[in-house]
mmCIF file of C-alpha atoms and ligand atoms in Angstrom:
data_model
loop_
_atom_site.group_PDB
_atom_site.id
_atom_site.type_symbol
_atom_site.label_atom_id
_atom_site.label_comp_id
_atom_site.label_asym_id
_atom_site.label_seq_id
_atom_site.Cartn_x
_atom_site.Cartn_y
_atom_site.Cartn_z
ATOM 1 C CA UNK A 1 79.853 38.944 88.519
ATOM 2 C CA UNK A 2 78.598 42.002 90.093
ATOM 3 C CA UNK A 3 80.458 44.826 88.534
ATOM 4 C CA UNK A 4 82.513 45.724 85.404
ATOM 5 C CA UNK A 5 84.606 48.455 84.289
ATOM 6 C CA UNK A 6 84.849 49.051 80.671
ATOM 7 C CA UNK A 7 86.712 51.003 77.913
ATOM 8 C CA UNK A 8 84.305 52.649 75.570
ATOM 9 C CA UNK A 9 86.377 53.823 72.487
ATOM 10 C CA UNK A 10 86.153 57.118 70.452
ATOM 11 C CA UNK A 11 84.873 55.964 66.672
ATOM 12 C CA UNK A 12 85.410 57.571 63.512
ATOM 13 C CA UNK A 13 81.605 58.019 61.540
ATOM 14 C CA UNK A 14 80.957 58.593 57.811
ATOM 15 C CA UNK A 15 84.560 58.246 56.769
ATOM 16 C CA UNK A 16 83.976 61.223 54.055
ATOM 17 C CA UNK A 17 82.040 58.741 51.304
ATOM 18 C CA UNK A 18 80.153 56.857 53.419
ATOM 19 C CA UNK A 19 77.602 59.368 55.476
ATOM 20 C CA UNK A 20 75.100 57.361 57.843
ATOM 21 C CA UNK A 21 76.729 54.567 57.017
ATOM 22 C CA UNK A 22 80.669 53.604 57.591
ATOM 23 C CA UNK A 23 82.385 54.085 60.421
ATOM 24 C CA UNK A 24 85.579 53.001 62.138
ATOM 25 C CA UNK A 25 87.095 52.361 65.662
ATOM 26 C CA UNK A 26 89.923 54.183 67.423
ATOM 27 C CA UNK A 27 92.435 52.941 69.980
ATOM 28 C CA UNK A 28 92.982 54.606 73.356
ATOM 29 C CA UNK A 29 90.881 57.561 73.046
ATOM 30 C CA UNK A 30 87.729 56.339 75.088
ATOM 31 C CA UNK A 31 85.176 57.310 78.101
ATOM 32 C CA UNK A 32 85.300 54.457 80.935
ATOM 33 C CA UNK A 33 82.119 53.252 82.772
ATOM 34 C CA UNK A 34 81.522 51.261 85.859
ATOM 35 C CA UNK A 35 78.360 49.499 85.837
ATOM 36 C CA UNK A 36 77.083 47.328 89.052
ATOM 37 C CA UNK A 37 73.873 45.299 89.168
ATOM 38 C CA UNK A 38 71.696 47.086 91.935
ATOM 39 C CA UNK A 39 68.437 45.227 93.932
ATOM 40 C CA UNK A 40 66.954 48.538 92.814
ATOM 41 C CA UNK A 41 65.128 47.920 89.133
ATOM 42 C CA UNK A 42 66.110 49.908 86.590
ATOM 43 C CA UNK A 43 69.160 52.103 85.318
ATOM 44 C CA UNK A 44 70.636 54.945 87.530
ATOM 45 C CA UNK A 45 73.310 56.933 86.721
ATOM 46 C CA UNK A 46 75.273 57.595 89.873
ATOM 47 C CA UNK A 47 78.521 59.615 88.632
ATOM 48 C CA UNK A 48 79.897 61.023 85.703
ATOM 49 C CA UNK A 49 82.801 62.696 85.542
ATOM 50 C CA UNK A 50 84.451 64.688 82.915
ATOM 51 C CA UNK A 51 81.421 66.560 81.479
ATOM 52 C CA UNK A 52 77.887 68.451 82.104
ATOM 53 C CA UNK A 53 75.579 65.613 81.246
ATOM 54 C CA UNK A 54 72.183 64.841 82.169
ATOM 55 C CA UNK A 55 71.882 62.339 85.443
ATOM 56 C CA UNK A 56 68.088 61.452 84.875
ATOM 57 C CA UNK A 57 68.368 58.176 83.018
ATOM 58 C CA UNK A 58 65.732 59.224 80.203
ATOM 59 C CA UNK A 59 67.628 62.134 79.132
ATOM 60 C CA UNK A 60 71.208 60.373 79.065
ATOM 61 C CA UNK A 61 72.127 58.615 75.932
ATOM 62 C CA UNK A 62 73.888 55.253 78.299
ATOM 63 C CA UNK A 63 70.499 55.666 80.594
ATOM 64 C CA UNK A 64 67.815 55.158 77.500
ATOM 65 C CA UNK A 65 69.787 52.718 75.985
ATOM 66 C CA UNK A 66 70.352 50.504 79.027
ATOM 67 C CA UNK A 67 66.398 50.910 79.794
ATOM 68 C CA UNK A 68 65.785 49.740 75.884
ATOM 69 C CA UNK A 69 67.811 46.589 76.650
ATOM 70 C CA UNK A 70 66.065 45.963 79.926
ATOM 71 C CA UNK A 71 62.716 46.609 78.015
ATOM 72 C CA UNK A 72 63.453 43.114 76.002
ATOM 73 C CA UNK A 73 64.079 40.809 79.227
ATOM 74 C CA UNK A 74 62.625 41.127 82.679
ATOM 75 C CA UNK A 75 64.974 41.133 85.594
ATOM 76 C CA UNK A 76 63.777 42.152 89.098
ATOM 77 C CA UNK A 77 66.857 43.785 89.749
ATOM 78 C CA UNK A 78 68.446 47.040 87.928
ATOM 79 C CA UNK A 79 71.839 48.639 87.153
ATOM 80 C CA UNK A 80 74.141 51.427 88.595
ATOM 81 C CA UNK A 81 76.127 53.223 86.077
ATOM 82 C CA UNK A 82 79.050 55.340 86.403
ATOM 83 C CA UNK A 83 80.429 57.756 83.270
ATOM 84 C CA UNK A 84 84.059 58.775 83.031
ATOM 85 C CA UNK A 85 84.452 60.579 80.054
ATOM 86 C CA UNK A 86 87.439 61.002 78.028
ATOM 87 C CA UNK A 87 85.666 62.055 74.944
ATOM 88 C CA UNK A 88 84.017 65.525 75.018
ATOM 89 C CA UNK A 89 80.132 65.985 74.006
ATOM 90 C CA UNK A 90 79.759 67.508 70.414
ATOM 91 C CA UNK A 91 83.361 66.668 69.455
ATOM 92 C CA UNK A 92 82.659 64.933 66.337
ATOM 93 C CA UNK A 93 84.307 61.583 67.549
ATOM 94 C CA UNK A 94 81.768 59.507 68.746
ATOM 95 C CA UNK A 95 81.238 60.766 72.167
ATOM 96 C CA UNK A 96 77.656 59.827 73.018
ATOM 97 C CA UNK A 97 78.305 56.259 70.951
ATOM 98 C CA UNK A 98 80.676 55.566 73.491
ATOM 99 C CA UNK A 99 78.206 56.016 76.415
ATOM 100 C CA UNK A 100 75.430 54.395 74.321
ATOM 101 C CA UNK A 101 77.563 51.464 73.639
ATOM 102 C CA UNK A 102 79.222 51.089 77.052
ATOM 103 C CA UNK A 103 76.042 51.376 79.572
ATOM 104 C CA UNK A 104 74.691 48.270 77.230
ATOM 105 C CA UNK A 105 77.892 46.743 76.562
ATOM 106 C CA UNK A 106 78.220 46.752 80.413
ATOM 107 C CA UNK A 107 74.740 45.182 81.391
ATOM 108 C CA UNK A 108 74.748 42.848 78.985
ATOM 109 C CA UNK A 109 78.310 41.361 80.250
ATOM 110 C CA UNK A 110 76.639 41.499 83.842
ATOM 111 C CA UNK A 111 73.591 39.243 82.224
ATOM 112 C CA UNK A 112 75.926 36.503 81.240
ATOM 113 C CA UNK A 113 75.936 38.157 77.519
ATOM 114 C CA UNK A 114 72.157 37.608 76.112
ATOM 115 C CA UNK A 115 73.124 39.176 73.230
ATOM 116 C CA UNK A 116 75.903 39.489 70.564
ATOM 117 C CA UNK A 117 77.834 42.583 70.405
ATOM 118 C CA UNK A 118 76.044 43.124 66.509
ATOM 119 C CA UNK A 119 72.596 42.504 68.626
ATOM 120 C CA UNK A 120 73.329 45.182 70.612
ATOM 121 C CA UNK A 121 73.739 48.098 68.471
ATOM 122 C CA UNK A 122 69.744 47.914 68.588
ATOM 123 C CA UNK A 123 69.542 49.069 72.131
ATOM 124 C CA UNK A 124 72.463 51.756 71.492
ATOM 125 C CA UNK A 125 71.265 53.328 68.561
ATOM 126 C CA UNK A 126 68.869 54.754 70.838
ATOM 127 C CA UNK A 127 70.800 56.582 72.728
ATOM 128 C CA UNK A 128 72.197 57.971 68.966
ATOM 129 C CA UNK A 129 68.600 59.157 68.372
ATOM 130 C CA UNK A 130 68.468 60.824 71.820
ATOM 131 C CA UNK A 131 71.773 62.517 70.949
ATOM 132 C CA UNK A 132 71.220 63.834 67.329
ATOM 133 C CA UNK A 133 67.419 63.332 66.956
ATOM 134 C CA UNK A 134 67.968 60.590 64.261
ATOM 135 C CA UNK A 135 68.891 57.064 64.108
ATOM 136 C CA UNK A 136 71.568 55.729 62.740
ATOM 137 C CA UNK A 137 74.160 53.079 63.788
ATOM 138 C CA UNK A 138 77.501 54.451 62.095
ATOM 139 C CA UNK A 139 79.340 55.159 65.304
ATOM 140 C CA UNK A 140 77.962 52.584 67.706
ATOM 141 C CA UNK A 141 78.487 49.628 65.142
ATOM 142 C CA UNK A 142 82.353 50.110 65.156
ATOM 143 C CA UNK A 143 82.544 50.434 68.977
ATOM 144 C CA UNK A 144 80.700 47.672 69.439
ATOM 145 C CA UNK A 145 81.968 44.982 66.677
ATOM 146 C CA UNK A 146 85.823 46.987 66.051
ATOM 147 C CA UNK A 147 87.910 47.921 63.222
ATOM 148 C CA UNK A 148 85.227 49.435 59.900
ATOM 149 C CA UNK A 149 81.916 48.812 59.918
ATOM 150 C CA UNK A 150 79.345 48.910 56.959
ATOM 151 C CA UNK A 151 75.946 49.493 58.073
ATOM 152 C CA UNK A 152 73.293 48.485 54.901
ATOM 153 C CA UNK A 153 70.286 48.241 56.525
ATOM 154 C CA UNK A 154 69.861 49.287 60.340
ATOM 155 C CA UNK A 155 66.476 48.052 60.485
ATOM 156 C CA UNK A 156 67.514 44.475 60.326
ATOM 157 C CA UNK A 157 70.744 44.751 61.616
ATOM 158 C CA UNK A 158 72.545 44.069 58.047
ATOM 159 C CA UNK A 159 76.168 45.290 59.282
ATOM 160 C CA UNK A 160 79.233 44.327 57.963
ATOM 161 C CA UNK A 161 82.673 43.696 59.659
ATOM 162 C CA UNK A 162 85.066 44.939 56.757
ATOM 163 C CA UNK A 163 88.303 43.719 56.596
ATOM 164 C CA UNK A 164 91.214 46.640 56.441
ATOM 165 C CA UNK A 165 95.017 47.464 55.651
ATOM 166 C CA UNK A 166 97.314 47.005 58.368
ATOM 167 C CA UNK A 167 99.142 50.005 57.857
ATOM 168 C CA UNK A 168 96.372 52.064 58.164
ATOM 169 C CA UNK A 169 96.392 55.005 60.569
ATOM 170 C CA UNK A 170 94.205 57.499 61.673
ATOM 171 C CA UNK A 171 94.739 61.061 62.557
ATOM 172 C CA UNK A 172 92.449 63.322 64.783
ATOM 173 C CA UNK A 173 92.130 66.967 65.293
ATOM 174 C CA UNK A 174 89.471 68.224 67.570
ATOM 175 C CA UNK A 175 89.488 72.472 67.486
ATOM 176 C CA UNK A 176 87.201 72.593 71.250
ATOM 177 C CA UNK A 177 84.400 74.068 69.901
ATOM 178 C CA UNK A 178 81.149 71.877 70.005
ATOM 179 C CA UNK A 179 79.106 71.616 67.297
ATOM 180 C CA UNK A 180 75.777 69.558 67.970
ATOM 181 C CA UNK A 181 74.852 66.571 65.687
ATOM 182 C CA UNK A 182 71.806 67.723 65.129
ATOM 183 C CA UNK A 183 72.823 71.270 64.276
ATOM 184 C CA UNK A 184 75.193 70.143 61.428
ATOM 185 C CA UNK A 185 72.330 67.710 60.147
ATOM 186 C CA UNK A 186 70.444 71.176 59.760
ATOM 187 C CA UNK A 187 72.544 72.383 57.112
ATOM 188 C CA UNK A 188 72.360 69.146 54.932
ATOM 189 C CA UNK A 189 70.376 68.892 51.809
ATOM 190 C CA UNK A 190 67.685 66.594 52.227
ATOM 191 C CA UNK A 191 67.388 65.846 48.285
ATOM 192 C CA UNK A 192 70.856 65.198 46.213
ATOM 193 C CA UNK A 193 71.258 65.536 42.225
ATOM 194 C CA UNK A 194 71.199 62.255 40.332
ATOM 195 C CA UNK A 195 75.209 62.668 39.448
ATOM 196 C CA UNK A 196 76.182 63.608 42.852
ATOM 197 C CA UNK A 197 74.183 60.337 44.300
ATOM 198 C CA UNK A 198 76.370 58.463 41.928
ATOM 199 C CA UNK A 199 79.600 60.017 42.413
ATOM 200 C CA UNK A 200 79.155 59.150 45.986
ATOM 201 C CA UNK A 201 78.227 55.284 45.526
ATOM 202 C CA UNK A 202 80.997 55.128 43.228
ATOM 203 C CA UNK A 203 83.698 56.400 45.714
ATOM 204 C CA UNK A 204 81.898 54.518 48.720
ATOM 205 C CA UNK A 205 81.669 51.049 46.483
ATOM 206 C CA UNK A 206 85.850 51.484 45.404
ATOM 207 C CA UNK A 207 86.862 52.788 49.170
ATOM 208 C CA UNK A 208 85.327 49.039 50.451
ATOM 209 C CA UNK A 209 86.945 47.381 47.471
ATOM 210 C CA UNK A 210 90.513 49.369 48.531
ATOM 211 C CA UNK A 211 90.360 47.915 51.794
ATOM 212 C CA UNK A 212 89.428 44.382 50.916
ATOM 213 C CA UNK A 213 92.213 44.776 48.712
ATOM 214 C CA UNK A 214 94.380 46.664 50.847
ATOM 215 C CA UNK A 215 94.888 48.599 47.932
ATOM 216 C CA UNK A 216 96.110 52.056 49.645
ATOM 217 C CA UNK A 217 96.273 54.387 46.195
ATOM 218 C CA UNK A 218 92.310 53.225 45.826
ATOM 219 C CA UNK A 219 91.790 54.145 48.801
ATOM 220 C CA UNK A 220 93.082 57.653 48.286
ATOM 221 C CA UNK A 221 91.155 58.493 45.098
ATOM 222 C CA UNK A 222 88.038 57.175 47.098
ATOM 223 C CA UNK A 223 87.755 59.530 50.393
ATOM 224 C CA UNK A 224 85.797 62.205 48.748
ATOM 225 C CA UNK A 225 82.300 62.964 49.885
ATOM 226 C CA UNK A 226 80.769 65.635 47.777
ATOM 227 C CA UNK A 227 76.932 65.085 49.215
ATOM 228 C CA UNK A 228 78.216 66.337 53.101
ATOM 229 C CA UNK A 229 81.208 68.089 53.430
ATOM 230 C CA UNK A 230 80.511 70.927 51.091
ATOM 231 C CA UNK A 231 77.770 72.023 53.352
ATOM 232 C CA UNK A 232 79.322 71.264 57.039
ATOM 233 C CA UNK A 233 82.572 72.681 56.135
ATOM 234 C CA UNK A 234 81.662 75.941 56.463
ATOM 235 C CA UNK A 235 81.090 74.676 60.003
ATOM 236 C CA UNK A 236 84.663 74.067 60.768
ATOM 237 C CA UNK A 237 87.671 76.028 61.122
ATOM 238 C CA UNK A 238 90.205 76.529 58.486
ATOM 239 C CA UNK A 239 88.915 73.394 57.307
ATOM 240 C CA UNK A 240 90.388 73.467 53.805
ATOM 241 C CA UNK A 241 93.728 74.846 55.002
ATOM 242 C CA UNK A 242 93.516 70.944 57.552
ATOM 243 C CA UNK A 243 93.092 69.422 54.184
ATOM 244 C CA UNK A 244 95.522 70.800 52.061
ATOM 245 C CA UNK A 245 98.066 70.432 54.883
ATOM 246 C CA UNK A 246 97.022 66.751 55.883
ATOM 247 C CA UNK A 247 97.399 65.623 51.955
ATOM 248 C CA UNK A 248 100.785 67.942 51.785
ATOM 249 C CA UNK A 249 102.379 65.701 54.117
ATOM 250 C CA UNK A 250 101.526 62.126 52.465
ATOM 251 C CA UNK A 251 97.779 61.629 54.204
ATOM 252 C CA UNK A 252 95.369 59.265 51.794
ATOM 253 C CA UNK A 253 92.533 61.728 52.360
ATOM 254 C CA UNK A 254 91.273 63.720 54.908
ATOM 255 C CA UNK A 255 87.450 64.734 56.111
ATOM 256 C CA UNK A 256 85.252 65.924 58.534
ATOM 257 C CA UNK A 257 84.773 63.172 61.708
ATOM 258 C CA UNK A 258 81.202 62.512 62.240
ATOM 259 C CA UNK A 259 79.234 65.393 62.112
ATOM 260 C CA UNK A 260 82.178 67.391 63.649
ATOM 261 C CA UNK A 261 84.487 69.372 64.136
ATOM 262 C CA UNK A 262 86.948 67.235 64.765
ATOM 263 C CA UNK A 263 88.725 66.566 61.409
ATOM 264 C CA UNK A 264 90.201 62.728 60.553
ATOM 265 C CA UNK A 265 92.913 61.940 57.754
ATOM 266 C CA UNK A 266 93.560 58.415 56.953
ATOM 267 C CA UNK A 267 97.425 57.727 56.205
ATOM 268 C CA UNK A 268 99.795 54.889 55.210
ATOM 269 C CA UNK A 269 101.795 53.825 58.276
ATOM 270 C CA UNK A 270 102.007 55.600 61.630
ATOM 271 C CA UNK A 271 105.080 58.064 60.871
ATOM 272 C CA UNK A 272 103.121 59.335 57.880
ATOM 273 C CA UNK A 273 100.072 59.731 60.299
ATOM 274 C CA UNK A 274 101.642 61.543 63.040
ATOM 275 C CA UNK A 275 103.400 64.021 60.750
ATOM 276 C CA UNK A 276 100.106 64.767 59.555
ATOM 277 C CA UNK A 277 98.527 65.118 63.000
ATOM 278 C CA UNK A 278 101.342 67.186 64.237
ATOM 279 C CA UNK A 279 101.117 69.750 60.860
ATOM 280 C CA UNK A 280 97.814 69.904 61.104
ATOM 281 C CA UNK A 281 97.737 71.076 64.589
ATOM 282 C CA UNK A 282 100.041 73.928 63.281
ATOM 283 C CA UNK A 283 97.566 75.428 61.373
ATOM 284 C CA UNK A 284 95.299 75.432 64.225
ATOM 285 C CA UNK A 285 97.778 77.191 66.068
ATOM 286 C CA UNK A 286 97.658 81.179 64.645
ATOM 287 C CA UNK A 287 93.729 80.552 64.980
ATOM 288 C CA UNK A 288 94.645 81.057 68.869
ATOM 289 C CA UNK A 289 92.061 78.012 69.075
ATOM 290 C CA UNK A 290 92.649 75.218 71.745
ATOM 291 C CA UNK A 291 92.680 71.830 69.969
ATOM 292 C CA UNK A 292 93.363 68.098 70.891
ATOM 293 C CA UNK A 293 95.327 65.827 68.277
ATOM 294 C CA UNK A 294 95.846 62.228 68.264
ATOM 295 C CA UNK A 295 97.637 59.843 65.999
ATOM 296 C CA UNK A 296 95.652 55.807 66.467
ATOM 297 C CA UNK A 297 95.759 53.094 64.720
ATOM 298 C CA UNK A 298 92.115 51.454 63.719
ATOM 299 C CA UNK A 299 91.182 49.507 66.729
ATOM 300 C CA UNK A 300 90.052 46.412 65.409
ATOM 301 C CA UNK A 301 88.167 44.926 68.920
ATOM 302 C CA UNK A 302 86.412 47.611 69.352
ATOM 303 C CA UNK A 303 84.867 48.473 73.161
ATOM 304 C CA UNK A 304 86.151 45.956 76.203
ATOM 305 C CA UNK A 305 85.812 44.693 79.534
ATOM 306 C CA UNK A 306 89.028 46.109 81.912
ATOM 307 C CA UNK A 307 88.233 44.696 85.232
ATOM 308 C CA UNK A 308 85.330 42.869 86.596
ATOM 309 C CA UNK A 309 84.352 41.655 90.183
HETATM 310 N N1 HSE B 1 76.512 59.994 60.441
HETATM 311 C C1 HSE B 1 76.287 60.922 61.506
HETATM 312 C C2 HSE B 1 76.324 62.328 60.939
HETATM 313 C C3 HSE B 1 77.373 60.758 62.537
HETATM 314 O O1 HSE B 1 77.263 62.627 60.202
HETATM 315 O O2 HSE B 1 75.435 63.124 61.217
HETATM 316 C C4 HSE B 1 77.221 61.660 63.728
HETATM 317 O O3 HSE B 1 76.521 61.045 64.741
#
């Protein structure tokens, strides 16, 4: 095998409760790479289409974490990598995950698979820290392994496959502005009151228990994240109007994607969910601000191979 092609899906970080920490997977919103082994050592990035992004492999999020995966073996020959992206840079939904994910997703498929897929969210969080200037592995880990992800210790790769509800669907609304990771880690506190702290671990310990149990009302009562979101949602438009909307029309909670602005609202069944996508997007609408919505269900494989040759 000489080449793949690969679909790198969008992924759904912090899930309100569970900042640096939880993430989940989305269907059909994704970037696709091509990836070829070369005789030439090393990673270059030959194409990427879509967006403005850096070619030199050290300053691309797929290009330093393909060279962090070649770093642990030695191979005499290198990698070509091409980047289509379908998910836009600062959107809030995983974008540089995706390329972080795919370029070692990609190599390590064309190495006869070295590593697991939960072994290789080492190599991609670097590409994270490129991105946002810190590391964490709450977007790559769902990509990667699928469906939620609990990340408990990213040092020695403690991450957690959680089970979740069938029914559960996700909405998406992205208002195109881009806000930088590491601009809305800025405005975050960096120490929390005692109360807050445990108001958090309580919501974040009974969301995991709701979907282990599938128990959607727990659920509900759990997406509330009052450590983040009061200080990034300044950062987003109309952001409380998207809230009171999304839990108007039957969502189970609603909160900022990532680090934003796209906005996510978890919902019981898909014609629940796409009401709330579509109502949402109305109140977007007077803002005379351009917007992309989806409506996916959790994508519980997480990033795959499409072709190879
Ligand atoms: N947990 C990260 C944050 C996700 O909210 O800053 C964005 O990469």
């Amino acid at each position: 095998m000489n080449e793949v092609k690969i679909f790198c899906p969008a992924s759904v970080a912090n899930v309100s409760c569970g900042f640096d920490i939880l993430g989940f997977c989305l269907d059909k919103i994704g970037d696709e790479m091509i990836i070829r082994k070369t005789s030439k050592p090393g990673i270059n990035i030959t194409k990427i289409v879509g967006e403005n992004l850096p070619y030199e492999s050290k300053k691309n999020v797929a290009g330093v974490s393909g060279i962090s995966l070649l770093n642990e073996l030695s191979t005499d020959f290198g990698f070509e990598i091409e980047i289509y992206k379908g998910i836009k840079s600062g959107s809030g939904i995983g974008s540089s995950a995706a390329s972080s994910a795919g370029a070692v997703f990609g190599i390590n498929e064309l190495l006869g698979k070295p590593f697991s897929r939960k072994e290789l969210i080492k190599f991609a969080m670097k590409g994270e820290e490129l991105a946002s200037g810190s590391i964490h592995a709450d977007n790559v880990a769902p990509v990667l392994m699928g469906g939620f992800t609990l990340v408990r210790d990213i040092n020695s790769l403690d991450i957690i496959s959680l089970p979740f509800p069938k029914k559960l669907f996700a909405s998406i609304i992205h208002p195109e502005i881009e806000l930088k990771t590491s601009d809305s880690r800025s405005v975050l506190k960096q120490k929390v009151p005692l109360k807050k702290a445990i108001q958090q671990s309580a919501n974040i310990a009974s969301l995991i228990s709701g979907l282990y149990t599938e128990d959607y009302k727990l659920i509900s009562r759990s997406l509330i994240d009052v450590l983040v979101e009061p200080y990034r949602s300044d950062l987003i438009p109309a952001f409380n109007d998207l809230k009171k909307t999304s839990s108007n029309n039957g969502s189970l909670g609603t909160g900022i994607s990532g680090s934003g602005p796209s906005v996510f609202a978890l919902s019981k069944g898909e014609k629940t969910a796409k009401s709330v996508t579509s109502e949402m997007g109305k109140v977007l609408v007077p803002l005379n601000l351009k917007f992309h919505s989806y409506t996916s269900k959790i994508n519980s494989t997480g990033i795959k191979l499409i072709s190879s040759r």
